[in-house]
Coordinates of C-alpha atoms and ligand atoms in Angstrom, one line a residue:
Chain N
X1 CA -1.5 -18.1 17.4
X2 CA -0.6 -14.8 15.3
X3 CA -1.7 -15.3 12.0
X4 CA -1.3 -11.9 11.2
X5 CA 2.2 -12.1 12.1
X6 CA 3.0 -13.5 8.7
X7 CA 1.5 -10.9 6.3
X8 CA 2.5 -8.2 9.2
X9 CA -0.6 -6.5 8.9
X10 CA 0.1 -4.8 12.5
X11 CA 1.2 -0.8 12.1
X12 CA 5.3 -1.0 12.3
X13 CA 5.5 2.3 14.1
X14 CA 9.7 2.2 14.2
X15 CA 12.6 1.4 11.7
X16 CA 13.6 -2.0 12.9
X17 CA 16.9 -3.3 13.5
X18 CA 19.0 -6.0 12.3
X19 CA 18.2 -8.1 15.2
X20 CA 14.7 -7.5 15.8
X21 CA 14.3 -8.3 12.0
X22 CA 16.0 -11.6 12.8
X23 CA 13.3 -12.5 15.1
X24 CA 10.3 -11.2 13.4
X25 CA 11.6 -13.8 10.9
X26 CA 12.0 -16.5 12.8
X27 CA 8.9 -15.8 14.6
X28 CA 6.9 -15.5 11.4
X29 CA 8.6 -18.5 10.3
X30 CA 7.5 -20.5 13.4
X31 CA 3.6 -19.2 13.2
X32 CA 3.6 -20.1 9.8
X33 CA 4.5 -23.5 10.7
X34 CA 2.0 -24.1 13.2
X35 CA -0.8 -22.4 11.4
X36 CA -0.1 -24.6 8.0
X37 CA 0.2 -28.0 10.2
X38 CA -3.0 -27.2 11.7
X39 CA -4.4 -26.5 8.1
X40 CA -2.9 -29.7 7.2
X41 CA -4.7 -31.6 9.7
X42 CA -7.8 -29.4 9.6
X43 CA -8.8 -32.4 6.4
X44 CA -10.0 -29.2 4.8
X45 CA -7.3 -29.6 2.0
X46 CA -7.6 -27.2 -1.6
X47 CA -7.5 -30.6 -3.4
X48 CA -7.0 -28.4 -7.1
X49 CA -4.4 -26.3 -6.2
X50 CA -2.7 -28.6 -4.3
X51 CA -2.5 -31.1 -7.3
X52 CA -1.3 -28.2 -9.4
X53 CA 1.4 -27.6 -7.2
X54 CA 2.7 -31.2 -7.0
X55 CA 2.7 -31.1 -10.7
X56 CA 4.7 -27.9 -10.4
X57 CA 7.2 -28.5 -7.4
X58 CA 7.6 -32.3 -8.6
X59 CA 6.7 -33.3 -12.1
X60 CA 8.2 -30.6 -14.2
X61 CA 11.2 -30.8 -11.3
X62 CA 12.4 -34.3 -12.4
X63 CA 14.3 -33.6 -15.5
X64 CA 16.5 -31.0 -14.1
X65 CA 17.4 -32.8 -10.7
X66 CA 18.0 -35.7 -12.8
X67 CA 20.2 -33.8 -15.2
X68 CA 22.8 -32.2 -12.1
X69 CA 22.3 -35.5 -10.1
X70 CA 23.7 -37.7 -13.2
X71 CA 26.6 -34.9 -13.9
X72 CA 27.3 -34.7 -10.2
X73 CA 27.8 -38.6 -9.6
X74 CA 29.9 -38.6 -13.2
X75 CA 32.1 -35.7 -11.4
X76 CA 32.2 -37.3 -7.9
X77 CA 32.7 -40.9 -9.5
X78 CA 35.7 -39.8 -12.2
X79 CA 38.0 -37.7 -8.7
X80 CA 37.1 -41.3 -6.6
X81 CA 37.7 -43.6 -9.2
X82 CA 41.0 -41.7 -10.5
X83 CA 42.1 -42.4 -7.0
X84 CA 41.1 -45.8 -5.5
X85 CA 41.6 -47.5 -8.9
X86 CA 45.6 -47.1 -8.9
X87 CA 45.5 -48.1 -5.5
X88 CA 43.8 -51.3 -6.4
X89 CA 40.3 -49.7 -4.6
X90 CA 38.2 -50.0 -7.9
X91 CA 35.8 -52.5 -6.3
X92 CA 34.7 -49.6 -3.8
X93 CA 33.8 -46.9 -6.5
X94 CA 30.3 -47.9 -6.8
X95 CA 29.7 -47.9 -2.7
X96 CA 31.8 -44.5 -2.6
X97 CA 29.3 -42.7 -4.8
X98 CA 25.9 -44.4 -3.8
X99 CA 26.8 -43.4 -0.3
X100 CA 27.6 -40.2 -1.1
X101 CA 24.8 -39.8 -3.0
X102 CA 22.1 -41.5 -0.7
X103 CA 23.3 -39.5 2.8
X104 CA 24.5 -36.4 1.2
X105 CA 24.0 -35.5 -2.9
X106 CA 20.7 -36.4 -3.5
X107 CA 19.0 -34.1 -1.1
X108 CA 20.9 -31.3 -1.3
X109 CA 20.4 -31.4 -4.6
X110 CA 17.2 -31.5 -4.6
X111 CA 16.6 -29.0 -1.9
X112 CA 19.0 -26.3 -3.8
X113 CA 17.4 -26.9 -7.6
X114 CA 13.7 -26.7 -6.2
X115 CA 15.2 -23.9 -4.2
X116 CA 16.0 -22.0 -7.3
X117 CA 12.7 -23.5 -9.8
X118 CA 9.9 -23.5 -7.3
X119 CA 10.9 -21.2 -4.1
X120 CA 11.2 -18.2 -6.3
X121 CA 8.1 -18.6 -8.3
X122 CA 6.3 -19.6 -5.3
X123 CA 7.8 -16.2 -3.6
X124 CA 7.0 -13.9 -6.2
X125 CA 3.5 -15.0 -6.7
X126 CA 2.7 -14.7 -3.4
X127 CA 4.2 -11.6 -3.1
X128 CA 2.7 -9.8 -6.4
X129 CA -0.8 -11.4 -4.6
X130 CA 0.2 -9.4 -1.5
X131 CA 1.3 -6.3 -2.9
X132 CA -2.3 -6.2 -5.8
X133 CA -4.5 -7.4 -2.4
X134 CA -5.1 -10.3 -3.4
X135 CA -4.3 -11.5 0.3
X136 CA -6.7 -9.3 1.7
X137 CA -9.2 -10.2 -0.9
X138 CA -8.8 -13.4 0.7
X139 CA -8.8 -12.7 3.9
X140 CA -11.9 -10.7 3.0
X141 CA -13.7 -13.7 1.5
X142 CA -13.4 -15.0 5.0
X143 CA -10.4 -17.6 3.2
X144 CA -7.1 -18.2 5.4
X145 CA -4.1 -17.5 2.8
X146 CA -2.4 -19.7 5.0
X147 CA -4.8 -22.8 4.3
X148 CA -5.6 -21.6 0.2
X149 CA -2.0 -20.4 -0.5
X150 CA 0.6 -22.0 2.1
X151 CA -0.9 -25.6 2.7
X152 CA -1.4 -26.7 -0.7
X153 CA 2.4 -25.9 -1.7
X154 CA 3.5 -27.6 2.0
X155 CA 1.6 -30.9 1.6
X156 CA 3.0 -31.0 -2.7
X157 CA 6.6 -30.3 -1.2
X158 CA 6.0 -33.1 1.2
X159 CA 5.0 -35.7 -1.4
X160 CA 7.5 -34.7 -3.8
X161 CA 10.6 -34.0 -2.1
X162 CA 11.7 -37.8 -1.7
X163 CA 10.5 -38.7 -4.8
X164 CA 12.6 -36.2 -6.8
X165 CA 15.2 -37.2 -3.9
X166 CA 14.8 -41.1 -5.3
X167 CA 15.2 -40.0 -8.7
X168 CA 18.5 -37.7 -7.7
X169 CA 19.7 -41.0 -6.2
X170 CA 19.3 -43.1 -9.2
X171 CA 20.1 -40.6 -11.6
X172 CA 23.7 -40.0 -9.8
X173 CA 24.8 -43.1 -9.2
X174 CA 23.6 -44.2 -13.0
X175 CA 25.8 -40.9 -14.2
X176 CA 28.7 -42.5 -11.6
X177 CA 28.3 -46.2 -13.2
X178 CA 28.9 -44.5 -16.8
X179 CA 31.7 -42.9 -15.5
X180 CA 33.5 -46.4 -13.7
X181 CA 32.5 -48.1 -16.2
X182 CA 34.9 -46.1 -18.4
X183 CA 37.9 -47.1 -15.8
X184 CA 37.2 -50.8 -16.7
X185 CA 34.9 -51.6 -13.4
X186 CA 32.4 -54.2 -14.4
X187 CA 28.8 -53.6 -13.3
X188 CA 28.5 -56.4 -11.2
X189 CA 31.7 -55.2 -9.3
X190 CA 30.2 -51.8 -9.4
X191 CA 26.6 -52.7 -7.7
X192 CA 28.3 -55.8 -5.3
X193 CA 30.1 -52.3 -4.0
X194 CA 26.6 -50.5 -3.7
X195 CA 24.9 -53.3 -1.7
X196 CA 28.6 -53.9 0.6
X197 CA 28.6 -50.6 1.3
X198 CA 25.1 -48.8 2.0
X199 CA 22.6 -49.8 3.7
X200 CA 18.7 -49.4 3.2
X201 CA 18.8 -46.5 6.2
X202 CA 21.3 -44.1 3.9
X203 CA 18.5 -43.9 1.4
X204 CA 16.1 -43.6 3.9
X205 CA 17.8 -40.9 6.0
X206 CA 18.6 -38.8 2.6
X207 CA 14.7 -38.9 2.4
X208 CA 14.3 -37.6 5.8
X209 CA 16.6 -34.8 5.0
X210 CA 14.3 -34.0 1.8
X211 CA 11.4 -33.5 3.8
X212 CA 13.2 -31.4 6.3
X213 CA 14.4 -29.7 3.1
X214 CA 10.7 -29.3 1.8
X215 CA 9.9 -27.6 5.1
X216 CA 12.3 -25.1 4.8
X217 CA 12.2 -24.5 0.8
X218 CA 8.2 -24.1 1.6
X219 CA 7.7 -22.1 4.5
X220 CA 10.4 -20.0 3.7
X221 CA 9.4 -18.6 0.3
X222 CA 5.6 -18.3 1.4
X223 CA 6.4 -16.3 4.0
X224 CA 8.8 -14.0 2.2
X225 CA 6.3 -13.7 -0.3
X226 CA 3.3 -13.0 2.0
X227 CA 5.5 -10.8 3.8
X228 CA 6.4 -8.6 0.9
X229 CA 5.8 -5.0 0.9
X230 CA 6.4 -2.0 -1.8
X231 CA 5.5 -2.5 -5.3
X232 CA 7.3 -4.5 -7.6
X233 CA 11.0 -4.0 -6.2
X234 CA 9.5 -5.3 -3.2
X235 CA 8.6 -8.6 -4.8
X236 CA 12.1 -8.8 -6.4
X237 CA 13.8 -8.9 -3.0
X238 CA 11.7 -11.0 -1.6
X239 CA 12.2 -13.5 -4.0
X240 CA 15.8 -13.1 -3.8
X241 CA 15.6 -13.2 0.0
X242 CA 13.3 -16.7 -0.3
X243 CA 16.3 -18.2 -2.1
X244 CA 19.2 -17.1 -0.5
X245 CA 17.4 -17.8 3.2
X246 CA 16.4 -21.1 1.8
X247 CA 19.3 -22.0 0.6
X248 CA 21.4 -20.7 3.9
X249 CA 19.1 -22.8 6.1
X250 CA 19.4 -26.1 4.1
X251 CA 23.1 -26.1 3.8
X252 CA 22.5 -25.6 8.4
X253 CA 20.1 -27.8 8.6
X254 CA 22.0 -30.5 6.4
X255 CA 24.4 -30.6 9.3
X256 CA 22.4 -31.2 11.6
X257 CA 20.3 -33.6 10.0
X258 CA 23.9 -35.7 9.2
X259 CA 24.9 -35.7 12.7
X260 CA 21.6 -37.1 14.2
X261 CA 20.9 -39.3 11.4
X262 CA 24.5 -40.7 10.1
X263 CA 27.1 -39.6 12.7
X264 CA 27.2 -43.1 14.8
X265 CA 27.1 -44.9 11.4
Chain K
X1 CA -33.2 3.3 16.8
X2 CA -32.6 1.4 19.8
X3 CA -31.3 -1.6 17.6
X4 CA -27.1 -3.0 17.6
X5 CA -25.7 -0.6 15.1
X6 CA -23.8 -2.6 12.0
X7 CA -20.7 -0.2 12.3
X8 CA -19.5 1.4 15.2
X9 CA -16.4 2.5 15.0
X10 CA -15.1 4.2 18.6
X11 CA -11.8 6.6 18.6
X12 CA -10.0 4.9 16.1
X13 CA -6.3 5.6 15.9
X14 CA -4.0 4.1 13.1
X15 CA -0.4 4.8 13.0
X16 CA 2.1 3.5 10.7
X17 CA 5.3 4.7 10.7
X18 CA 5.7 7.2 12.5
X19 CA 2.6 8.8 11.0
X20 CA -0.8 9.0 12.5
X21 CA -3.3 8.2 9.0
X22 CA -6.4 7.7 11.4
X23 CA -7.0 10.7 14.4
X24 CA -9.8 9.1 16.8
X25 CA -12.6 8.4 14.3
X26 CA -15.4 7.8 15.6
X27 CA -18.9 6.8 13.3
X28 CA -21.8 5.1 13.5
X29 CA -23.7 3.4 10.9
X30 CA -27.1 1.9 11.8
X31 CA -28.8 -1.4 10.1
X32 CA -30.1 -0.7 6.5
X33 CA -28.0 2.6 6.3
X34 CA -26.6 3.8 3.4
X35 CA -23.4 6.1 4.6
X36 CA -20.8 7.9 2.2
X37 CA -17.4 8.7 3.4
X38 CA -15.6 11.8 0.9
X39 CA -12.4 13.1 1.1
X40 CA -9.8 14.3 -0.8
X41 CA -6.9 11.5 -1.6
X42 CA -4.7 10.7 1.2
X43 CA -7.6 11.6 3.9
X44 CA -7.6 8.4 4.8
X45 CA -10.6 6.9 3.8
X46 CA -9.3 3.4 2.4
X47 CA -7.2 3.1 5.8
X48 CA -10.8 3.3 8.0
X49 CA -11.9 0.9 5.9
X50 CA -9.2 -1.6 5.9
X51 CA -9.5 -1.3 9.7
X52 CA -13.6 -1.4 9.6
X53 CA -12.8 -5.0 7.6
X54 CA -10.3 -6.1 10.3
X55 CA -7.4 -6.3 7.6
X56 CA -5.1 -4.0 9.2
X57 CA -5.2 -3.7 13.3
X58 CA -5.3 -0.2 14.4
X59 CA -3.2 1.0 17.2
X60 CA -6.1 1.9 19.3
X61 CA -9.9 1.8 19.5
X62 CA -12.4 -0.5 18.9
X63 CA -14.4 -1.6 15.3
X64 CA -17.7 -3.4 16.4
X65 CA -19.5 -4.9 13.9
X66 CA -22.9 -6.3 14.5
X67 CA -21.6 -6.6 18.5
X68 CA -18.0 -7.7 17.8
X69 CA -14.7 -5.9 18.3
X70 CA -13.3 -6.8 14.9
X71 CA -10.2 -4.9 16.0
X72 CA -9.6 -7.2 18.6
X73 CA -10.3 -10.4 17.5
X74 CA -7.9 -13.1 16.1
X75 CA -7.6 -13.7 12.5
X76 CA -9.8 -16.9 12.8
X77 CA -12.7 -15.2 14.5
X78 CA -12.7 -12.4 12.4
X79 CA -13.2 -14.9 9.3
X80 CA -16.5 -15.5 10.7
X81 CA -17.8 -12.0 11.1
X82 CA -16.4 -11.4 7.3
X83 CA -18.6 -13.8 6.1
X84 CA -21.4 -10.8 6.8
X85 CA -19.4 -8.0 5.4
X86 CA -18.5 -7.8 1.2
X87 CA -15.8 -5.6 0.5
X88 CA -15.2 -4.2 -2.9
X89 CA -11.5 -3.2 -3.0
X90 CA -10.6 0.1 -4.9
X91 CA -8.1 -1.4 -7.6
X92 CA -10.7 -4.6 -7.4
X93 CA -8.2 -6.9 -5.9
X94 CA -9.0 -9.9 -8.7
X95 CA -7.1 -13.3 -8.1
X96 CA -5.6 -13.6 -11.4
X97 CA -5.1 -16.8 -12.1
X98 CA -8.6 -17.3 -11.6
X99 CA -11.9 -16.7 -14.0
X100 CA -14.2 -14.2 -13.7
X101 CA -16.5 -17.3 -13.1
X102 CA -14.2 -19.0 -10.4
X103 CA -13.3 -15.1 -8.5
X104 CA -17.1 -15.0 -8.4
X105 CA -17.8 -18.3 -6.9
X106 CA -14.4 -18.2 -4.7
X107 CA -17.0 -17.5 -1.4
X108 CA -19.8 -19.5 -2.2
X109 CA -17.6 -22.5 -3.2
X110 CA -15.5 -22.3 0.4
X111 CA -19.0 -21.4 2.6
X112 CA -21.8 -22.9 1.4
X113 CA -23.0 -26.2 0.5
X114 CA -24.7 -25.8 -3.1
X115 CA -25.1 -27.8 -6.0
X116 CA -22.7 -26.6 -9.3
X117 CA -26.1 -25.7 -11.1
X118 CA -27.2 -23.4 -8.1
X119 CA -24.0 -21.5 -7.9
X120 CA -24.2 -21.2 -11.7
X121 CA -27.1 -19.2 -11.3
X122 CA -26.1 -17.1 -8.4
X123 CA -22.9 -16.2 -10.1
X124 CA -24.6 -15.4 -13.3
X125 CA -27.5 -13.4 -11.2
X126 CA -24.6 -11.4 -9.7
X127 CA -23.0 -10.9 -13.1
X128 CA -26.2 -9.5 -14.3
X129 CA -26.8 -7.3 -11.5
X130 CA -23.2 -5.4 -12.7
X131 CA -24.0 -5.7 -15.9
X132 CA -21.5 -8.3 -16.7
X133 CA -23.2 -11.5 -17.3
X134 CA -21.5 -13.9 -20.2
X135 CA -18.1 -13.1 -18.8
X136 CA -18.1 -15.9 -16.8
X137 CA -15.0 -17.8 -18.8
X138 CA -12.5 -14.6 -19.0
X139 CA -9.4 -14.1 -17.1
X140 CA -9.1 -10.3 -15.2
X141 CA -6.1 -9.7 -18.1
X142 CA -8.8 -9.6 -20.3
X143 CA -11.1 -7.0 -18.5
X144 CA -10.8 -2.8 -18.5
X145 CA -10.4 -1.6 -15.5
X146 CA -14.1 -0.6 -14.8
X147 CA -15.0 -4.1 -15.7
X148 CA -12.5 -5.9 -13.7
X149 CA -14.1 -3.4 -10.7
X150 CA -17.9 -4.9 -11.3
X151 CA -16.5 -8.5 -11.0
X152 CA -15.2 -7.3 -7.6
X153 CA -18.5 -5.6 -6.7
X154 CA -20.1 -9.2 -8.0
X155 CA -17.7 -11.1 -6.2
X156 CA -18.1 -9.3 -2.8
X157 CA -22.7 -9.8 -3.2
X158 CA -21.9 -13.6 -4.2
X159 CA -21.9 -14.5 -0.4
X160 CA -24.9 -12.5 0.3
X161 CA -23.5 -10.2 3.3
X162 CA -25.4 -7.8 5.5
X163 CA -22.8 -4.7 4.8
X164 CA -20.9 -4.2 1.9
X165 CA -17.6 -1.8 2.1
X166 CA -17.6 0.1 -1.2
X167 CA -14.0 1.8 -2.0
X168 CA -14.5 4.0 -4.4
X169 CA -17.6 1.8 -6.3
X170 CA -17.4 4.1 -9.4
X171 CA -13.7 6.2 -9.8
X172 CA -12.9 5.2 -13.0
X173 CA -16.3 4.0 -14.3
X174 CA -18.2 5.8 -17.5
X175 CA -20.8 8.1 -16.3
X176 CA -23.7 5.3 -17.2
X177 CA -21.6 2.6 -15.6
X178 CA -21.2 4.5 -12.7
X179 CA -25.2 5.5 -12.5
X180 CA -25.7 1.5 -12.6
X181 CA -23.8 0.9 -10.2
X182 CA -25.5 3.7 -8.0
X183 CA -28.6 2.5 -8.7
X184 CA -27.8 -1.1 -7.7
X185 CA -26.3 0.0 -4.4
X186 CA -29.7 1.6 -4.3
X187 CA -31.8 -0.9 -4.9
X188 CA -29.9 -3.7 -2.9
X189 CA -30.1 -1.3 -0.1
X190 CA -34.2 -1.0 -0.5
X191 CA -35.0 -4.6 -1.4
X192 CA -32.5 -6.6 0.5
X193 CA -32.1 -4.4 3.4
X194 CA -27.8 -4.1 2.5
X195 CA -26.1 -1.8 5.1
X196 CA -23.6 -0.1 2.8
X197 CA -20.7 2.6 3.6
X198 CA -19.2 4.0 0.3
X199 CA -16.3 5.6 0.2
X200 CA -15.9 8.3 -2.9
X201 CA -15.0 11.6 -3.7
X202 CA -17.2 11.8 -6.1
X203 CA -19.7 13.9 -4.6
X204 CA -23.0 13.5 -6.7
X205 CA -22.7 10.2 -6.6
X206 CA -22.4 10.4 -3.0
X207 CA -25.5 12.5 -2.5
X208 CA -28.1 10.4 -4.9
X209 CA -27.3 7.0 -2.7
X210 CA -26.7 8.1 0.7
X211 CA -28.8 8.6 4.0
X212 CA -25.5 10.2 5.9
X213 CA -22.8 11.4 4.4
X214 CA -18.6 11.8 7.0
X215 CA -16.5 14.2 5.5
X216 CA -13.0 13.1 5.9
X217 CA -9.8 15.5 6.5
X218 CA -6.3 14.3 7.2
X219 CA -7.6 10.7 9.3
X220 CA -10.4 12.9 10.8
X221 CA -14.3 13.2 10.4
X222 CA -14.4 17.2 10.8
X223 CA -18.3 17.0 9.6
X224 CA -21.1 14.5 9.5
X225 CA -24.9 14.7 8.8
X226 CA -27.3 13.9 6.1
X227 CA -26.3 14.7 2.5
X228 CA -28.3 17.9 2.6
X229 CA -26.8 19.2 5.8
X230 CA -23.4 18.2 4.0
X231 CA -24.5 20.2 1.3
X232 CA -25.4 23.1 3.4
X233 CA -22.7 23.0 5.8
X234 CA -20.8 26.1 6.8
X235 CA -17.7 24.2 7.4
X236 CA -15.0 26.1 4.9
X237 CA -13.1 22.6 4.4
X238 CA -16.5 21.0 3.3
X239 CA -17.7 24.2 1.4
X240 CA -14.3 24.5 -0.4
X241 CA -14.1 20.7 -0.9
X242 CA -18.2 20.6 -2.6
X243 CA -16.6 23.8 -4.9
X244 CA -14.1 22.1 -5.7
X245 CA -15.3 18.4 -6.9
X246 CA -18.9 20.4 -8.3
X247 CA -16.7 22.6 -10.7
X248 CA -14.7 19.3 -11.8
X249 CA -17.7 18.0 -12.9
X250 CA -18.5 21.0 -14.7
X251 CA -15.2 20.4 -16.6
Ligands
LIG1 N1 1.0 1.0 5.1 C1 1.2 2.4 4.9 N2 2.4 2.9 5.1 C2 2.7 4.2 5.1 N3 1.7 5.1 4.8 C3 0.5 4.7 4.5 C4 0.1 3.3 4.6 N4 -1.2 3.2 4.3 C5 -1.6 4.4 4.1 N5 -0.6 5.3 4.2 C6 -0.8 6.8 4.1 O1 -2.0 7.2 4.7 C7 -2.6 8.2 4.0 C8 -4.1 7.8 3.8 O2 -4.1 6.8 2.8 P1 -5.5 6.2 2.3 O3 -6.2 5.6 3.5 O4 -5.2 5.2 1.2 O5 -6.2 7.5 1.7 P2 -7.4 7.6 0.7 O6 -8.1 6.2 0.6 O7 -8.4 8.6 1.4 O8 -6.9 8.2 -0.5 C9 -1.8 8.5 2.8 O9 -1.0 9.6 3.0 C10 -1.0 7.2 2.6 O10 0.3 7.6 2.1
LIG2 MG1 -8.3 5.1 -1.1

């Protein structure tokens, strides 16, 4: 396995085209995995960074997926309620947006606003370490960037991912109930609704999708950062490029993920 | 010497590009050798090293060190010949977010089993040797620049390696700093037995620490031999180049 495929160390002799870019990616994207699974099984974990990270992709994550989940299930819930309660549907208002939050809201809510807070930061750090050789110091030290750097942020992304997910899910329907609860739906009607309609396996498949969603959000950015060449500009679009790719490939891999996991449902 | 060589470096070619930075070097440093590499900017020099330290794979020929083909070994195999090689980087290459203490005890802490009172010392011992020790609880930010480049130099002895790569040890030192830090390249190399290659272009400095001396030309060697020959070679590249750096000293 290439390791050196992700920081490109190899002499590009050519100007490279849009295609071959495409799988240079994809292929760096793909060693990185491997290399940072093996790290993660190697038990030879960076326990203080990878703390620090969880406090950083997770912790100081929770109030701002809590705040668009709540505003996103009042939004969601006031369009559905408006609707089924004149045709006499009010009773199915708090299934509506639970489901919809559980299978769909939650983690892609999740997966965009730790897109924006954590896979930029964790892109430009990485890639002002890259371009001031702080990698190669590293690498120097005889220390895998892949197992100091990339491992620690994976196995924090992991952990947190469904628990900001669980929080997205309770925030979003709580923002939904204050919302029905404003059409005259009484809570018990509102959570009899929740517990007709959802099931224990759309809260459990959202989570899936988060850690999918972790994956990408994670591997991506590292490997834009590490990847990063030319100064400071350099750094800039790689951070950009660490959002917009992770972004691009959540939104794919959310459809995906809802045909294998919820499409017979 | 009949002995492995530390460096050998065969016909190296580095192109990057479209450019060829590296033109078949070829140099050989033995054990306990002290060896300068000069050149003007741009010759290349921090390229050969960055290929002598596996960090960058050259297009062609072959880097042994100690009896392995760093060139050509994978990134996991080359992290075990780099834990006998330091490196001291030319813009020191700090991690940041990390002490002067904790950049210091980065190897040590990920190679070796040792008590926190033993790497204490050693990082304070190393400290000392640069002239640095007490600085232990700083961040980089809060270094000069010739600081910052001792905690480097510290940080690359911490692990106790048989050859240290020096890029440019003393450009942008004080004339006493740099002097120290000849003399401790000095010294490790007579009490410890270092192997050391330092790349410079400053010249005196060159010739009061080194056994050999490459000059370097546009990713070539074009002359080689001890620093006297150096000094007394005919070569009008090396002659103009020794002119040249001697009268910026003058300055
Ligand atoms: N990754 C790279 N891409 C393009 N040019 C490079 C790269 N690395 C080095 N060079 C070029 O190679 C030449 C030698 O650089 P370097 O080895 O840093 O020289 P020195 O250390 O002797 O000043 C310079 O002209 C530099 O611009
Ligand atoms: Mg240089």
């Amino acid at each position: 396995m290439r390791e050196e495929l992700v920081w490109q160390e190899e002499a590009v002799s050519e100007r490279l085209n849009a295609l071959h870019h495409t799988l240079g990616f994809i292929g760096a994207l793909w060693v990185l995995l491997i290399a940072s699974l093996r790290g993660l099984l190697s038990g030879r974990i960076e326990l203080k960074e990878t703390l620090h990270q969880m406090a950083f992709i997770g912790a100081t994550s929770v109030p701002i997926v809590a705040l668009t989940s709540a505003f996103t299930g009042a939004v969601v819930t006031l369009y559905s309620a408006s609707l089924l309660v004149d045709v006499g549907g009010g009773s199915f208002v708090g299934g509506a947006i639970s489901l919809a939050m559980a299978r769909e809201l939650a983690p892609i809510l999740t997966g965009i606003m730790v897109t924006a807070r954590c896979g930029s930061a964790i892109a430009a750090q990485l890639g002002t370490m890259k371009i001031t050789e702080q990698i190669d110091a590293l690498r120097a030290l005889a220390v895998s960037p892949v197992q100091y750097l990339v491992v620690p942020r994976l196995l924090a992304g992991l952990v947190m991912f469904p628990i900001l997910g669980t929080v997205a899910n309770f925030a979003g329907v709580m923002g939904g109930w204050v919302v029905a609860s404003a059409f005259g739906i009484t809570l018990n009607t509102f959570l009899r609704s929740i517990q007709l309609l959802t099931e224990p396996f759309d809260f459990v498949g959202g989570l899936i999708k988060t850690l999918v969603f972790a994956l990408i959000v994670v591997l991506v950015s590292c490997q834009q950062g590490l990847g990063s060449r030319g100064g400071a500009v350099g750094v800039g679009h790689a951070t950009t490029r660490a959002v917009v790719l992770s972004m691009v490939l959540i939104f794919v891999a959310n459809y995906f993920l809802a045909e294998a996991l919820f499409a017979e449902r | 010497m009949n002995e492995m060589p530390a460096i050998w470096v065969r016909n190296l070619v580095y192109q990057v590009e479209g450019k060829t930075i590296l033109k078949g070097v070829s140099l050989r440093v033995e054990q306990g050798e002290v060896v300068g590499i000069m050149g003007a900017s741009g010759s290349g020099k921090t390229t050969l090293l960055r290929c002598i330290s596996g960090l960058i794979r050259p297009t062609s020929g072959e880097v042994w060190i100690e009896g392995s083909d760093i060139a050509h070994l994978p990134e996991h195999e080359k992290m075990k010949v780099r834990l006998r090689l330091g490196i001291v980087f030319q813009y020191s290459a700090l991690f940041d977010f990390l002490t002067v203490y904790e950049n210091v005890a980065f190897g040590l802490e990920r190679h070796r089993r040792l008590l926190r009172k033993e790497i204490d010392r050693i990082v304070s011992e190393r400290l000392a040797w640069v002239g640095l020790d007490g600085t232990q609880k700083l961040y980089p930010s809060q270094l000069s620049g010739g600081m910052r480049k001792r905690v480097g130099l510290a940080r690359a002895l911490a692990i106790d390696p048989h050859i240290v790569l020096f890029d440019e040890p003393t450009s942008g030192l004080d004339p006493v700093n740099a002097y120290q830090i000849d003399q401790l390249i000095t010294r490790l190399n007579r009490e410890l037995g270092l192997t050391a290659v330092v790349v410079s272009h400053d010249v005196v400095s060159l010739m009061r620490t080194t056994d050999k001396i490459a000059m370097m030309e546009a990713g070539e060697i074009i002359a080689e031999g001890t620093p006297e020959a150096i000094r007394q070679s005919e070569h009008p590249k090396v002659q103009a180049f020794l002119k040249m750096a001697s009268s910026e000293h003058l300055e």
